[in-house]
Short mmCIF file of C-alpha atoms and ligand atoms in Angstrom, two decimals:
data_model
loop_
_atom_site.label_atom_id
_atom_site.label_comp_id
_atom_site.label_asym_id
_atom_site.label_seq_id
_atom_site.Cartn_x
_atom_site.Cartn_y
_atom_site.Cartn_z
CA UNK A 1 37.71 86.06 95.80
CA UNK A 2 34.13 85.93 94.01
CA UNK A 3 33.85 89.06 91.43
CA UNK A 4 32.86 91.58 93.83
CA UNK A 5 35.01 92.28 96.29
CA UNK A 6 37.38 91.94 93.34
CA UNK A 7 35.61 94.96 92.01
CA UNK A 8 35.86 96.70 95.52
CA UNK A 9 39.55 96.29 95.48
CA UNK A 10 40.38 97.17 92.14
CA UNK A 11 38.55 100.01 93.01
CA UNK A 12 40.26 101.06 95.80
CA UNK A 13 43.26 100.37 94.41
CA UNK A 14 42.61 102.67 91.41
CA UNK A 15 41.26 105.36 94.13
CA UNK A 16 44.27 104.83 95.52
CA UNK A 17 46.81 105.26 92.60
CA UNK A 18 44.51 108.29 91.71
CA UNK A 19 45.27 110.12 95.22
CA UNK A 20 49.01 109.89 94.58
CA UNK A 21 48.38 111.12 91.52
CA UNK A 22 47.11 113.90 92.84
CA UNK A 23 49.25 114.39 95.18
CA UNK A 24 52.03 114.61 93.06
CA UNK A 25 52.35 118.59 91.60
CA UNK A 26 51.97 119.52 95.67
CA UNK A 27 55.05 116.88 96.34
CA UNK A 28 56.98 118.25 93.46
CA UNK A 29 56.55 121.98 94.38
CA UNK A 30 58.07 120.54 98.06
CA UNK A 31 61.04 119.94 96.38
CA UNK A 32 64.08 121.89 95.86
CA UNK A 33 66.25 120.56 93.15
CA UNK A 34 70.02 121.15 93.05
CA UNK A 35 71.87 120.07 89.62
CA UNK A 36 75.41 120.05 90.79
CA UNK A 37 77.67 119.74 87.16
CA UNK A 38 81.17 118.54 87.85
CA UNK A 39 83.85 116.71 86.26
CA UNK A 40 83.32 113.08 87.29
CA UNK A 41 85.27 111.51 84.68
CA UNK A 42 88.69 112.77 82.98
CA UNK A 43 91.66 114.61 83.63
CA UNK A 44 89.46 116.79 86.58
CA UNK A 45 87.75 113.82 87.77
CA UNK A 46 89.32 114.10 91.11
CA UNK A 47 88.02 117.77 91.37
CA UNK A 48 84.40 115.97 90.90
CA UNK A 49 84.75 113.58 93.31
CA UNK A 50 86.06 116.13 95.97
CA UNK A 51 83.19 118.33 95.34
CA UNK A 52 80.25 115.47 95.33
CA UNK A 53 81.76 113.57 98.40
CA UNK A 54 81.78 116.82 100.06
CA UNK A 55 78.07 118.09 99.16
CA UNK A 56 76.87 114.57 100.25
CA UNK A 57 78.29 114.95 103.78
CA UNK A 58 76.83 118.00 104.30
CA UNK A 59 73.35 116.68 103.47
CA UNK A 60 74.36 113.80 105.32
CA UNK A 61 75.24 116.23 108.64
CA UNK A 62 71.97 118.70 108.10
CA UNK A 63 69.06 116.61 106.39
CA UNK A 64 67.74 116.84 103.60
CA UNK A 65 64.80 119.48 104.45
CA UNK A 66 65.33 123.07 104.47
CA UNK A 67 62.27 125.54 105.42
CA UNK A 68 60.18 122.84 104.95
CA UNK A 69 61.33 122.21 101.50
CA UNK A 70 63.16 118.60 100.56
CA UNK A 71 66.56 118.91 98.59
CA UNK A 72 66.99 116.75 95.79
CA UNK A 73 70.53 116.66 94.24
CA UNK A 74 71.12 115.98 90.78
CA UNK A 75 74.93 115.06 89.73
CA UNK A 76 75.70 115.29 86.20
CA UNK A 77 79.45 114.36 84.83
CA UNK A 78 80.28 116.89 81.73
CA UNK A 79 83.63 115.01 81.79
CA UNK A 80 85.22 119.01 81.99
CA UNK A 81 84.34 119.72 78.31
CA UNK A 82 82.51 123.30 78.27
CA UNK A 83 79.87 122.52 75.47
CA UNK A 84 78.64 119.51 77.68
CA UNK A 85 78.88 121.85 80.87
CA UNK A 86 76.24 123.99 78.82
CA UNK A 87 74.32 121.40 77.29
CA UNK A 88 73.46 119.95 81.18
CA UNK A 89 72.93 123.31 82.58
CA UNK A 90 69.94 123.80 79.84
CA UNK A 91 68.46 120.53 80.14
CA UNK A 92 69.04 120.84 84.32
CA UNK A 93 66.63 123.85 83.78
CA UNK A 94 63.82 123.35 81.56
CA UNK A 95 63.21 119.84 82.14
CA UNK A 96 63.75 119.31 85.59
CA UNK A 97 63.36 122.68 86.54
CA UNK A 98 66.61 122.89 89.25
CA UNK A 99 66.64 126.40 91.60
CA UNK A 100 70.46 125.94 91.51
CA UNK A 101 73.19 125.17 89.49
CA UNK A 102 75.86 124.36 91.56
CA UNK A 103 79.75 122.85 91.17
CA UNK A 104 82.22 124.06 87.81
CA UNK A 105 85.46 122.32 88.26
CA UNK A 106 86.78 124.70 85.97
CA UNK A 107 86.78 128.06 84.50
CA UNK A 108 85.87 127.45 80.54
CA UNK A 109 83.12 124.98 82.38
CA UNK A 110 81.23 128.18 84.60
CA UNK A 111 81.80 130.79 81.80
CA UNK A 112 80.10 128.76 79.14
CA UNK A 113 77.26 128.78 81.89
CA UNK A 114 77.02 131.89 82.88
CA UNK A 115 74.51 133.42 80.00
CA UNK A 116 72.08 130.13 81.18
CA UNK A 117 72.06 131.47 85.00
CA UNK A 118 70.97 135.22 83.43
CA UNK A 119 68.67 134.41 81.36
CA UNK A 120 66.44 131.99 83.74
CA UNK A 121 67.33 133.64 86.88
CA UNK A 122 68.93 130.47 88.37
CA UNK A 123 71.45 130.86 90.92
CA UNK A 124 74.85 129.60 90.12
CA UNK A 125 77.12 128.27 92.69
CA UNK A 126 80.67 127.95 91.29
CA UNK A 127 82.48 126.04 93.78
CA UNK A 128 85.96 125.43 92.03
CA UNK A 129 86.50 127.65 88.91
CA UNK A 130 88.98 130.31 90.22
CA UNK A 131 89.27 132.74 87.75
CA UNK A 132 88.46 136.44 88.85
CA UNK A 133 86.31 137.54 86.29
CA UNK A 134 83.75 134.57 86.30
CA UNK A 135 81.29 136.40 89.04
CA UNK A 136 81.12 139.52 86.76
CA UNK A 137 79.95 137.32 83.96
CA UNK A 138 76.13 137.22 85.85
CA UNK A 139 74.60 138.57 88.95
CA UNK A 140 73.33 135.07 89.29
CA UNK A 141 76.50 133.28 90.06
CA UNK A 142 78.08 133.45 94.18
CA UNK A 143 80.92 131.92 94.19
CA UNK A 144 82.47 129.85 97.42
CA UNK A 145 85.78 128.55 96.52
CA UNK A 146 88.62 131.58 95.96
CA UNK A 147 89.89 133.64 92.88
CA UNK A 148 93.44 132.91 92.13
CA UNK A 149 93.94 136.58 92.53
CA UNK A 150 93.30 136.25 96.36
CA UNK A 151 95.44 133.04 96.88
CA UNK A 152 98.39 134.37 94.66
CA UNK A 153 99.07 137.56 96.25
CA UNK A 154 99.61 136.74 99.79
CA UNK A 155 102.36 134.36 98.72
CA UNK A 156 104.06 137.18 96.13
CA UNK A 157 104.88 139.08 99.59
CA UNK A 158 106.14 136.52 101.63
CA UNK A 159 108.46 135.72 98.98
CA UNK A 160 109.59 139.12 98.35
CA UNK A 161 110.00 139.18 101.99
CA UNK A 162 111.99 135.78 102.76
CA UNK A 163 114.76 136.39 100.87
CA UNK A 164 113.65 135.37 97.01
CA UNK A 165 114.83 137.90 95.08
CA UNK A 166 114.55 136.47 91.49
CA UNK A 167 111.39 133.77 90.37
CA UNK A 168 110.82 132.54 87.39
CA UNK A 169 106.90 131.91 86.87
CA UNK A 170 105.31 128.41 85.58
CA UNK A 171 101.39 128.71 84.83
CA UNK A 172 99.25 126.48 82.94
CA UNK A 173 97.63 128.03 79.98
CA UNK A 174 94.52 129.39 80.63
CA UNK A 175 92.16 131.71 82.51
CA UNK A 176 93.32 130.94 86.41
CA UNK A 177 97.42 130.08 85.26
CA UNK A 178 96.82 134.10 83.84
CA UNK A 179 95.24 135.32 86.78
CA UNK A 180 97.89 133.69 89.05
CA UNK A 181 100.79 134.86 86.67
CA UNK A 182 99.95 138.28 86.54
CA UNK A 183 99.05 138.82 89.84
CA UNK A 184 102.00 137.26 91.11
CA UNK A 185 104.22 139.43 88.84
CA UNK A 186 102.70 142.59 89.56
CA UNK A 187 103.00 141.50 93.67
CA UNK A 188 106.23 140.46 93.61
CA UNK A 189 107.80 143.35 91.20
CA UNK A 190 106.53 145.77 93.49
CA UNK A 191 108.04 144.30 96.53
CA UNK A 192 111.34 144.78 94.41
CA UNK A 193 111.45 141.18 93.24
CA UNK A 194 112.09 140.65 89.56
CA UNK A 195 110.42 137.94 87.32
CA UNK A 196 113.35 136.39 85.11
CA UNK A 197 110.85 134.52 82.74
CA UNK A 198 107.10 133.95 82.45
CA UNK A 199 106.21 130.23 81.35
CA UNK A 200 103.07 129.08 80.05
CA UNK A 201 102.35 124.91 79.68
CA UNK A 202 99.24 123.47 77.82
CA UNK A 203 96.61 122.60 80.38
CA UNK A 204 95.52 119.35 78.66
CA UNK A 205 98.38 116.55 79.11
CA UNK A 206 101.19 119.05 80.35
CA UNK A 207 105.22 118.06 79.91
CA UNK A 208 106.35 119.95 82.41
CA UNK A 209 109.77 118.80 80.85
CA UNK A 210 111.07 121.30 77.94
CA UNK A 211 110.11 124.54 80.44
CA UNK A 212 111.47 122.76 83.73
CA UNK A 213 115.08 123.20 81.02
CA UNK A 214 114.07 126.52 80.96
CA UNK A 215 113.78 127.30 84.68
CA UNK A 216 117.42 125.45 85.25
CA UNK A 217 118.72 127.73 82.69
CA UNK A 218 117.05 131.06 84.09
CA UNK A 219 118.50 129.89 87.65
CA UNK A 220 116.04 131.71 90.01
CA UNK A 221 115.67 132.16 93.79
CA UNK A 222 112.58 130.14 93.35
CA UNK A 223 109.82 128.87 90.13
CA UNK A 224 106.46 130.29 91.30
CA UNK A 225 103.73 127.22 89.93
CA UNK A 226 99.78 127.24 89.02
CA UNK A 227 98.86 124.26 87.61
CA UNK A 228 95.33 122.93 88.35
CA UNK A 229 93.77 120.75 91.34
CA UNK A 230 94.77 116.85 90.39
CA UNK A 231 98.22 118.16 88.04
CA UNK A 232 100.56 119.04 90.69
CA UNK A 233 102.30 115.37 91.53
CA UNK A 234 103.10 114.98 87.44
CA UNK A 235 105.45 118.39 88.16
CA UNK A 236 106.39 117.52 91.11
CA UNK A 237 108.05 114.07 89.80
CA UNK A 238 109.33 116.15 86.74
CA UNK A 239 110.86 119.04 89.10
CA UNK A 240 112.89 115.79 90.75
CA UNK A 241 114.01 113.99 87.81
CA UNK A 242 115.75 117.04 86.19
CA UNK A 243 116.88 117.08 90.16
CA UNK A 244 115.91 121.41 90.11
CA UNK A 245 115.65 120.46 93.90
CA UNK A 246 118.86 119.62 93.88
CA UNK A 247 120.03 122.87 92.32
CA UNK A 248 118.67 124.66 95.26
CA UNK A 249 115.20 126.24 93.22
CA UNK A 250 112.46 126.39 95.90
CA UNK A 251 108.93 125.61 94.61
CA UNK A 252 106.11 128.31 95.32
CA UNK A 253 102.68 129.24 94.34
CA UNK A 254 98.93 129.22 95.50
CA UNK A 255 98.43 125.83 96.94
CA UNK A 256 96.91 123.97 94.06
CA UNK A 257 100.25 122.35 93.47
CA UNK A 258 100.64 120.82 96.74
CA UNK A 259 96.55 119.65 96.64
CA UNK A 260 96.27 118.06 99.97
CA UNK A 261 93.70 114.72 97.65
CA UNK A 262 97.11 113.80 95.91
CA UNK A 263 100.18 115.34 98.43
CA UNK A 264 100.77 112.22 100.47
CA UNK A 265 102.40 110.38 97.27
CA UNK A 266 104.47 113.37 96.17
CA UNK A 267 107.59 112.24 98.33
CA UNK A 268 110.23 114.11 99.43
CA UNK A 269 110.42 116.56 96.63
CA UNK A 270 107.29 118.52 98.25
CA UNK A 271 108.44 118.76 101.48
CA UNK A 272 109.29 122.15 102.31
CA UNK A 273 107.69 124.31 99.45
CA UNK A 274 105.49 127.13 100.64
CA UNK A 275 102.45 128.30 99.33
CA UNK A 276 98.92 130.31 100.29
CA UNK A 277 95.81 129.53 100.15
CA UNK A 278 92.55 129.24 102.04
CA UNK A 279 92.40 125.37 103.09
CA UNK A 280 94.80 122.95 104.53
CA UNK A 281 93.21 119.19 105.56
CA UNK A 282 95.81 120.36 108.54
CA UNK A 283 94.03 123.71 109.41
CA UNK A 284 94.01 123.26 112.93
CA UNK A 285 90.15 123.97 114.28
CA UNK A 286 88.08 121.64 116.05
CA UNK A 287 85.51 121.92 113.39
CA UNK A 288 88.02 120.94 110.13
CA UNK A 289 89.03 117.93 112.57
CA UNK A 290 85.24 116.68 112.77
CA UNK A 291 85.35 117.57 108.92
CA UNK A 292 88.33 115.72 108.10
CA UNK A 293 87.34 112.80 110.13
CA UNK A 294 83.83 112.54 108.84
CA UNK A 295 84.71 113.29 104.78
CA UNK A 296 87.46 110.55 105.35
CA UNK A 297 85.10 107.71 106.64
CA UNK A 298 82.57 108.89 104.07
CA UNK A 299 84.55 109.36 101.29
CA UNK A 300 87.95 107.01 102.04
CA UNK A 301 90.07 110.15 100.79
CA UNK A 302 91.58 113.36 102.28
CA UNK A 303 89.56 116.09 101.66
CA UNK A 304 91.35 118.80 99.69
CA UNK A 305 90.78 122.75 98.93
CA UNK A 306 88.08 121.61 96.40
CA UNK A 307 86.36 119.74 99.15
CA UNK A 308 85.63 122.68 100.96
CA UNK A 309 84.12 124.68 97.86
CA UNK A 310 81.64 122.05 97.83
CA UNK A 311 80.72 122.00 101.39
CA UNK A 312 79.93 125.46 102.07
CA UNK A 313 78.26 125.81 98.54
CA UNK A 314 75.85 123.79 100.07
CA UNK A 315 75.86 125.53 103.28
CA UNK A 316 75.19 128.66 101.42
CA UNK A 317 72.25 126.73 99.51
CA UNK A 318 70.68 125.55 102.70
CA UNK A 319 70.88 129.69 104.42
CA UNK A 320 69.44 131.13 101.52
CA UNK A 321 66.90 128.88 101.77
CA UNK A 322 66.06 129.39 105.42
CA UNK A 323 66.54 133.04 104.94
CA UNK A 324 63.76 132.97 102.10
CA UNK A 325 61.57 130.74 103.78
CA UNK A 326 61.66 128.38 101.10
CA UNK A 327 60.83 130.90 98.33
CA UNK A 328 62.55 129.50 95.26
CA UNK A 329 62.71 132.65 93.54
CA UNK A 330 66.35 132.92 92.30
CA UNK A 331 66.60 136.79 92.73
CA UNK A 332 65.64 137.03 95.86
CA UNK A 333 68.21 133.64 96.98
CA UNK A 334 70.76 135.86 95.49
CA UNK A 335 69.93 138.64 97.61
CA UNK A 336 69.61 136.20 100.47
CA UNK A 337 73.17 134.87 100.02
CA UNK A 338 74.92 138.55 99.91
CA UNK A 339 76.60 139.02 103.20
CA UNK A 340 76.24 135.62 104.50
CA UNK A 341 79.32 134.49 107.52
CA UNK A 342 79.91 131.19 108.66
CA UNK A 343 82.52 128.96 109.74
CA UNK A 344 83.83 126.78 107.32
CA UNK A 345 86.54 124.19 108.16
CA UNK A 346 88.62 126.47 105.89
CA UNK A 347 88.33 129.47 108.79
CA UNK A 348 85.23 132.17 108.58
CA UNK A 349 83.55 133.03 105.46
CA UNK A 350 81.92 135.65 104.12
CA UNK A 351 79.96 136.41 101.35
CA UNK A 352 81.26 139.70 100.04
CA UNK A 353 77.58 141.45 99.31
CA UNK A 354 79.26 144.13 96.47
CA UNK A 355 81.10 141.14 94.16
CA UNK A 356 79.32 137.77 95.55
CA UNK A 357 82.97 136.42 96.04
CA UNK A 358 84.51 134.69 99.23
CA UNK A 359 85.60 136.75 101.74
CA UNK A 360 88.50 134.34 103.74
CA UNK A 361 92.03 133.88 105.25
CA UNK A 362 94.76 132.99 103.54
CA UNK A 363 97.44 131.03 105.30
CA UNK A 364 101.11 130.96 104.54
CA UNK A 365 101.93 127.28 105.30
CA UNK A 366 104.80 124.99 104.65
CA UNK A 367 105.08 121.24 103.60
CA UNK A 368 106.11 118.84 106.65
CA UNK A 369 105.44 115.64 107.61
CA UNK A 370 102.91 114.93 110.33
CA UNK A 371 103.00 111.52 111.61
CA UNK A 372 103.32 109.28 107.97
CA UNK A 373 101.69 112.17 106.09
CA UNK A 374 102.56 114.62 104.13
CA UNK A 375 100.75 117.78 105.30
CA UNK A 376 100.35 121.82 104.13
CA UNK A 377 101.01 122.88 107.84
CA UNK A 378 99.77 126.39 108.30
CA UNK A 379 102.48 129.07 110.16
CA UNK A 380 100.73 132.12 109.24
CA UNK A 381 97.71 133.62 108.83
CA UNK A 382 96.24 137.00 106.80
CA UNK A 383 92.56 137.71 108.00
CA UNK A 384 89.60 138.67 105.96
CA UNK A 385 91.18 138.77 102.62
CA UNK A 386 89.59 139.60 99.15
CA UNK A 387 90.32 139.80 95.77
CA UNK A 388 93.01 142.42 95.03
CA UNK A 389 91.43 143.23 91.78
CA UNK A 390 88.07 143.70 92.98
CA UNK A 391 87.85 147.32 94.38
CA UNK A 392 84.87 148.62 95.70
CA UNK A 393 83.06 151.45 93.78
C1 VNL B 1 90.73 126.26 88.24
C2 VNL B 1 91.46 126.99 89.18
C3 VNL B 1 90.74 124.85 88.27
C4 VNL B 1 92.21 126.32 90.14
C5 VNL B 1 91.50 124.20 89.25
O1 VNL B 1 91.55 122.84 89.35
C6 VNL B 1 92.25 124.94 90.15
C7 VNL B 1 89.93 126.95 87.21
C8 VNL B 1 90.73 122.01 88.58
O2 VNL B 1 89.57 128.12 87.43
O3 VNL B 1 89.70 126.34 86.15
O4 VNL B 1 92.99 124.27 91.07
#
């Protein structure tokens, strides 16, 4: 090569970086960034990994282009401490300038967050964190997992009317576990139930142990249970050792204590307990079957209720989008997302416009084994349901 045409192409090649260069800011602006902030590592980590596999298959099923628009999703861990949770949201928003915050695999994790989605008008999907009050804390966040509220109540009747005439109730300590409690209470009391005792266990590293004693002693029809997504096979071996199964107490609750990522290795001690909520990996539609199938191969677990938060916060991503035409402005998403139906492999969903809280059925099901699995097997169903404490004005 004699020094010209070494000029020519050093040239070019400079022309060359300079157009991409330019092209960049246009590229950018074609790019809607989602910073997802779960619990990766930790005591939640299996909340994290439900949510991400579950976001990933649904990019995987609908590409990654919305309204002309391509979606770009950024997973941070915050390891389900609340001050990290806030520290990522901040940085997700001023330096890489996300249009939604998406995931919370807890409570403390989307409340510490909340202030962040006001004040730069981001949309905030909580996908996990039950805890009613949560979507009053900014008219930013729409939620698309449940309120414990909504799950809890259906099963306070159908205890009330099956027979249980005295529960004892077992909660972990914070925000959801006092939703749940009270709800449950206030259900069930009314029915003409009566709550013998109401037990509260430490949410970090619970021993289940010293108020299982307590439950023996109070002997009740049956121990109504919250503990979080991940916890509920540490009780569930507890409940057996101090044999409580053998002294006849049935196990009910929402269904986070039989979570369908961890029920398979509970053993015998699960089968049989009853709970509501709004997923089973059993739910028996044509659609959850395709979903089950595909998270499986993708993922190499069974997708659980946390799963499904995570798919159709997507889903709700992707019609906002399309509804907007690609406008990224987060008040008019929110207004976009108000309202919204679709199937889910949970059932229908809604998008209840007044609160920006899922609208869904709850199922009554039952622990039984299907094939060599353990399964929540649905027998009935309540259509449409809300949160009880959310009344319209
Ligand atoms: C919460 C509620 C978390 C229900 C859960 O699992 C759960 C919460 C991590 O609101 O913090 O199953």
């Amino acid at each position: 090569m004699n020094k010209r045409t070494l000029l020519k192409s050093m040239t070019a090649l400079s022309a060359g970086a300079l157009l991409a260069g330019a092209m960049l800011p246009a590229a950018a602006q074609d790019t809607v960034k989602i910073g997802l902030i779960l619990p990766m590592t930790g005591p939640f980590a299996s909340t994290g990994r439900q949510i991400d596999g579950a976001a990933r298959l649904y990019m995987q099923q609908n590409g990654a282009t919305v309204a002309g628009k391509k979606i770009e999703l950024i997973l941070k861990d915050d390891a389900g401490a609340p001050d990290t949770t806030k520290r990522l949201a901040q940085e997700l928003i001023v330096n890489d300038k996300v249009t939604f915050l998406a995931g919370f695999g807890l409570t403390p994790l989307a409340l510490a967050t909340a202030p962040l989605a006001t004040e730069g008008k981001v949309p905030m999907i909580v996908m996990a964190a039950g805890t009613s009050i949560i979507t009053d804390r900014s008219p930013f966040i729409v939620r698309t997992g449940f309120t414990l509220p909504q799950t809890t109540y259906p099963i306070a009747d159908w205890a009330a009317k099956n027979n249980i005439k005295k529960a004892v109730t077992l909660v972990s300590d914070f925000a959801p576990g006092v939703d749940a409690e009270t709800v449950f209470k206030s259900r069930f009391t009314a029915a003409g139930g009566q709550v013998l005792a109401e037990l509260r266990v430490p949410l970090r590293n619970p021993d289940f142990a010293p108020f299982l004693q307590r439950v023996r002693d109070a002997s009740p029809d049956a121990v109504f249970v919250f503990v979080p997504s991940g916890v509920g096979s540490i009780f569930m071996k507890q409940f057996a050792e101090r044999g409580l199964d053998k002294a006849g107490i049935k196990i009910i609750g929402p269904g986070d204590v039989t979570d369908d990522d961890i029920l398979n290795d509970m053993g015998d001690v699960a089968l049989g307990v009853v709970t509501s909520h709004h997923y089973s990996a059993a739910h028996p539609s044509a659609m959850n079957k395709a979903y089950v199938e595909a998270f499986r191969k993708m993922n190499n677990i069974r997708p659980n209720f946390m799963s499904v938060g995570g798919y159709d916060g997507m889903a709700l991503i992707y019609k906002a989008l399309a509804a907007t035409k690609g406008d990224t402005n987060g008040e008019k998403l929110v207004a976009a997302m108000k309202g919204l139906s679709w199937e889910s492999p949970r059932g229908p969903l809604t998008i209840d416009a007044q609160f920006r809280e899922p609208v869904q059925n709850m199922y009554i099901r039952k622990v039984e084994k299907v094939g060599n699995e353990l399964h929540n097997v649905e027998f009935e169903t309540l259509t449409a349901v809300k949160d009880p404490t959310k009344v319209a004005k």
